[in-house]
Amino acid sequence: MSALLPGPTNAGYRGSPAAAWFLLLLGIGWVGPGLIHVFLPDGGAGVIAGIDLGDNPRALIGAFAWAGSTQIAHGLTMIAIALRYRPLVPLLLAISLIERSLLTLTGWVTKPPIGSHHPPEHYGSAILVPLIGLFLWLALRHKDSRTTPTGARS
């Protein structure tokens, strides 16, 4: 296993442990839907998202499976970083903030679905943007930033 994963670097992390735990939950939250998109017969497009599969269901189901594959890989990366490579937590949270902000923007503003129906992901992304922002802020705050090396408050 050491050939695949280098040794842990958690000792170098100075941010809030809550941010790393949030990233772990976020990663698990990525893997779950990814598995649904890859292994459900319709990728969840119809039965979960309520999307009309239209005249070319194979194309939409294929797109869901493709997205699910990337979700699984992305989620596993988040889990590994949260558990073993915590100095990278702020980077992954920043990337997630960009991604969720773009998903929210496209889902609600620039490319909303026709009609009033939004799939669950549109709501989830909108809720996650401020949460990810909060935990990114916590990850960037150094737990020892208010004290000097001698322990006196600065």
mmCIF file with all atom_site columns, N, CA, C and O in Angstrom, residues 127-144:
data_model
loop_
_atom_site.group_PDB
_atom_site.id
_atom_site.type_symbol
_atom_site.label_atom_id
_atom_site.label_alt_id
_atom_site.label_comp_id
_atom_site.label_asym_id
_atom_site.label_entity_id
_atom_site.label_seq_id
_atom_site.pdbx_PDB_ins_code
_atom_site.Cartn_x
_atom_site.Cartn_y
_atom_site.Cartn_z
_atom_site.occupancy
_atom_site.B_iso_or_equiv
_atom_site.pdbx_formal_charge
_atom_site.auth_seq_id
_atom_site.auth_comp_id
_atom_site.auth_asym_id
_atom_site.auth_atom_id
_atom_site.pdbx_PDB_model_num
ATOM 1  N N  . ILE A 1 127 ? -26.961 24.771 -1.284 1.00 0.00 ? 127 ILE A N  1
ATOM 2  C CA . ILE A 1 127 ? -26.771 24.671 0.175  1.00 0.00 ? 127 ILE A CA 1
ATOM 3  C C  . ILE A 1 127 ? -25.292 24.512 0.521  1.00 0.00 ? 127 ILE A C  1
ATOM 4  O O  . ILE A 1 127 ? -24.813 25.057 1.515  1.00 0.00 ? 127 ILE A O  1
ATOM 5  N N  . LEU A 1 128 ? -24.567 23.774 -0.304 1.00 0.00 ? 128 LEU A N  1
ATOM 6  C CA . LEU A 1 128 ? -23.157 23.490 -0.006 1.00 0.00 ? 128 LEU A CA 1
ATOM 7  C C  . LEU A 1 128 ? -22.229 24.687 -0.196 1.00 0.00 ? 128 LEU A C  1
ATOM 8  O O  . LEU A 1 128 ? -21.193 24.769 0.470  1.00 0.00 ? 128 LEU A O  1
ATOM 9  N N  . VAL A 1 129 ? -22.575 25.622 -1.077 1.00 0.00 ? 129 VAL A N  1
ATOM 10 C CA . VAL A 1 129 ? -21.671 26.756 -1.336 1.00 0.00 ? 129 VAL A CA 1
ATOM 11 C C  . VAL A 1 129 ? -21.311 27.487 -0.035 1.00 0.00 ? 129 VAL A C  1
ATOM 12 O O  . VAL A 1 129 ? -20.126 27.645 0.269  1.00 0.00 ? 129 VAL A O  1
ATOM 13 N N  . PRO A 1 130 ? -22.271 27.953 0.762  1.00 0.00 ? 130 PRO A N  1
ATOM 14 C CA . PRO A 1 130 ? -21.864 28.652 1.993  1.00 0.00 ? 130 PRO A CA 1
ATOM 15 C C  . PRO A 1 130 ? -21.205 27.721 3.011  1.00 0.00 ? 130 PRO A C  1
ATOM 16 O O  . PRO A 1 130 ? -20.301 28.147 3.741  1.00 0.00 ? 130 PRO A O  1
ATOM 17 N N  . LEU A 1 131 ? -21.625 26.462 3.057  1.00 0.00 ? 131 LEU A N  1
ATOM 18 C CA . LEU A 1 131 ? -20.993 25.521 3.996  1.00 0.00 ? 131 LEU A CA 1
ATOM 19 C C  . LEU A 1 131 ? -19.527 25.285 3.642  1.00 0.00 ? 131 LEU A C  1
ATOM 20 O O  . LEU A 1 131 ? -18.658 25.294 4.518  1.00 0.00 ? 131 LEU A O  1
ATOM 21 N N  . ILE A 1 132 ? -19.257 25.058 2.377  1.00 0.00 ? 132 ILE A N  1
ATOM 22 C CA . ILE A 1 132 ? -17.872 24.860 1.947  1.00 0.00 ? 132 ILE A CA 1
ATOM 23 C C  . ILE A 1 132 ? -17.067 26.122 2.217  1.00 0.00 ? 132 ILE A C  1
ATOM 24 O O  . ILE A 1 132 ? -15.921 26.053 2.678  1.00 0.00 ? 132 ILE A O  1
ATOM 25 N N  . GLY A 1 133 ? -17.654 27.286 1.953  1.00 0.00 ? 133 GLY A N  1
ATOM 26 C CA . GLY A 1 133 ? -16.969 28.550 2.250  1.00 0.00 ? 133 GLY A CA 1
ATOM 27 C C  . GLY A 1 133 ? -16.602 28.663 3.720  1.00 0.00 ? 133 GLY A C  1
ATOM 28 O O  . GLY A 1 133 ? -15.485 29.066 4.063  1.00 0.00 ? 133 GLY A O  1
ATOM 29 N N  . LEU A 1 134 ? -17.517 28.302 4.596  1.00 0.00 ? 134 LEU A N  1
ATOM 30 C CA . LEU A 1 134 ? -17.253 28.330 6.040  1.00 0.00 ? 134 LEU A CA 1
ATOM 31 C C  . LEU A 1 134 ? -16.108 27.398 6.416  1.00 0.00 ? 134 LEU A C  1
ATOM 32 O O  . LEU A 1 134 ? -15.173 27.792 7.122  1.00 0.00 ? 134 LEU A O  1
ATOM 33 N N  . PHE A 1 135 ? -16.155 26.161 5.925  1.00 0.00 ? 135 PHE A N  1
ATOM 34 C CA . PHE A 1 135 ? -15.108 25.203 6.294  1.00 0.00 ? 135 PHE A CA 1
ATOM 35 C C  . PHE A 1 135 ? -13.775 25.516 5.619  1.00 0.00 ? 135 PHE A C  1
ATOM 36 O O  . PHE A 1 135 ? -12.722 25.210 6.180  1.00 0.00 ? 135 PHE A O  1
ATOM 37 N N  . LEU A 1 136 ? -13.807 26.147 4.457  1.00 0.00 ? 136 LEU A N  1
ATOM 38 C CA . LEU A 1 136 ? -12.560 26.620 3.855  1.00 0.00 ? 136 LEU A CA 1
ATOM 39 C C  . LEU A 1 136 ? -11.933 27.680 4.751  1.00 0.00 ? 136 LEU A C  1
ATOM 40 O O  . LEU A 1 136 ? -10.722 27.655 5.004  1.00 0.00 ? 136 LEU A O  1
ATOM 41 N N  . TRP A 1 137 ? -12.740 28.605 5.227  1.00 0.00 ? 137 TRP A N  1
ATOM 42 C CA . TRP A 1 137 ? -12.253 29.635 6.150  1.00 0.00 ? 137 TRP A CA 1
ATOM 43 C C  . TRP A 1 137 ? -11.649 28.982 7.395  1.00 0.00 ? 137 TRP A C  1
ATOM 44 O O  . TRP A 1 137 ? -10.566 29.369 7.845  1.00 0.00 ? 137 TRP A O  1
ATOM 45 N N  . LEU A 1 138 ? -12.316 27.977 7.950  1.00 0.00 ? 138 LEU A N  1
ATOM 46 C CA . LEU A 1 138 ? -11.790 27.277 9.129  1.00 0.00 ? 138 LEU A CA 1
ATOM 47 C C  . LEU A 1 138 ? -10.483 26.541 8.813  1.00 0.00 ? 138 LEU A C  1
ATOM 48 O O  . LEU A 1 138 ? -9.584  26.485 9.648  1.00 0.00 ? 138 LEU A O  1
ATOM 49 N N  . ALA A 1 139 ? -10.398 25.984 7.610  1.00 0.00 ? 139 ALA A N  1
ATOM 50 C CA . ALA A 1 139 ? -9.179  25.268 7.217  1.00 0.00 ? 139 ALA A CA 1
ATOM 51 C C  . ALA A 1 139 ? -8.003  26.217 7.054  1.00 0.00 ? 139 ALA A C  1
ATOM 52 O O  . ALA A 1 139 ? -6.854  25.842 7.285  1.00 0.00 ? 139 ALA A O  1
ATOM 53 N N  . LEU A 1 140 ? -8.284  27.449 6.653  1.00 0.00 ? 140 LEU A N  1
ATOM 54 C CA . LEU A 1 140 ? -7.217  28.425 6.437  1.00 0.00 ? 140 LEU A CA 1
ATOM 55 C C  . LEU A 1 140 ? -6.801  29.128 7.729  1.00 0.00 ? 140 LEU A C  1
ATOM 56 O O  . LEU A 1 140 ? -5.708  29.703 7.779  1.00 0.00 ? 140 LEU A O  1
ATOM 57 N N  . ARG A 1 141 ? -7.645  29.089 8.730  1.00 0.00 ? 141 ARG A N  1
ATOM 58 C CA . ARG A 1 141 ? -7.297  29.686 10.023 1.00 0.00 ? 141 ARG A CA 1
ATOM 59 C C  . ARG A 1 141 ? -6.313  28.763 10.723 1.00 0.00 ? 141 ARG A C  1
ATOM 60 O O  . ARG A 1 141 ? -6.575  27.582 10.885 1.00 0.00 ? 141 ARG A O  1
ATOM 61 N N  . HIS A 1 142 ? -5.213  29.292 11.126 1.00 0.00 ? 142 HIS A N  1
ATOM 62 C CA . HIS A 1 142 ? -4.225  28.485 11.840 1.00 0.00 ? 142 HIS A CA 1
ATOM 63 C C  . HIS A 1 142 ? -4.601  28.474 13.308 1.00 0.00 ? 142 HIS A C  1
ATOM 64 O O  . HIS A 1 142 ? -4.822  29.522 13.913 1.00 0.00 ? 142 HIS A O  1
ATOM 65 N N  . LYS A 1 143 ? -4.665  27.279 13.880 1.00 0.00 ? 143 LYS A N  1
ATOM 66 C CA . LYS A 1 143 ? -5.085  27.174 15.273 1.00 0.00 ? 143 LYS A CA 1
ATOM 67 C C  . LYS A 1 143 ? -4.119  27.863 16.220 1.00 0.00 ? 143 LYS A C  1
ATOM 68 O O  . LYS A 1 143 ? -4.490  28.236 17.313 1.00 0.00 ? 143 LYS A O  1
ATOM 69 N N  . ASP A 1 144 ? -2.877  28.080 15.787 1.00 0.00 ? 144 ASP A N  1
ATOM 70 C CA . ASP A 1 144 ? -1.904  28.746 16.654 1.00 0.00 ? 144 ASP A CA 1
ATOM 71 C C  . ASP A 1 144 ? -1.594  30.159 16.159 1.00 0.00 ? 144 ASP A C  1
ATOM 72 O O  . ASP A 1 144 ? -0.597  30.744 16.535 1.00 0.00 ? 144 ASP A O  1
#
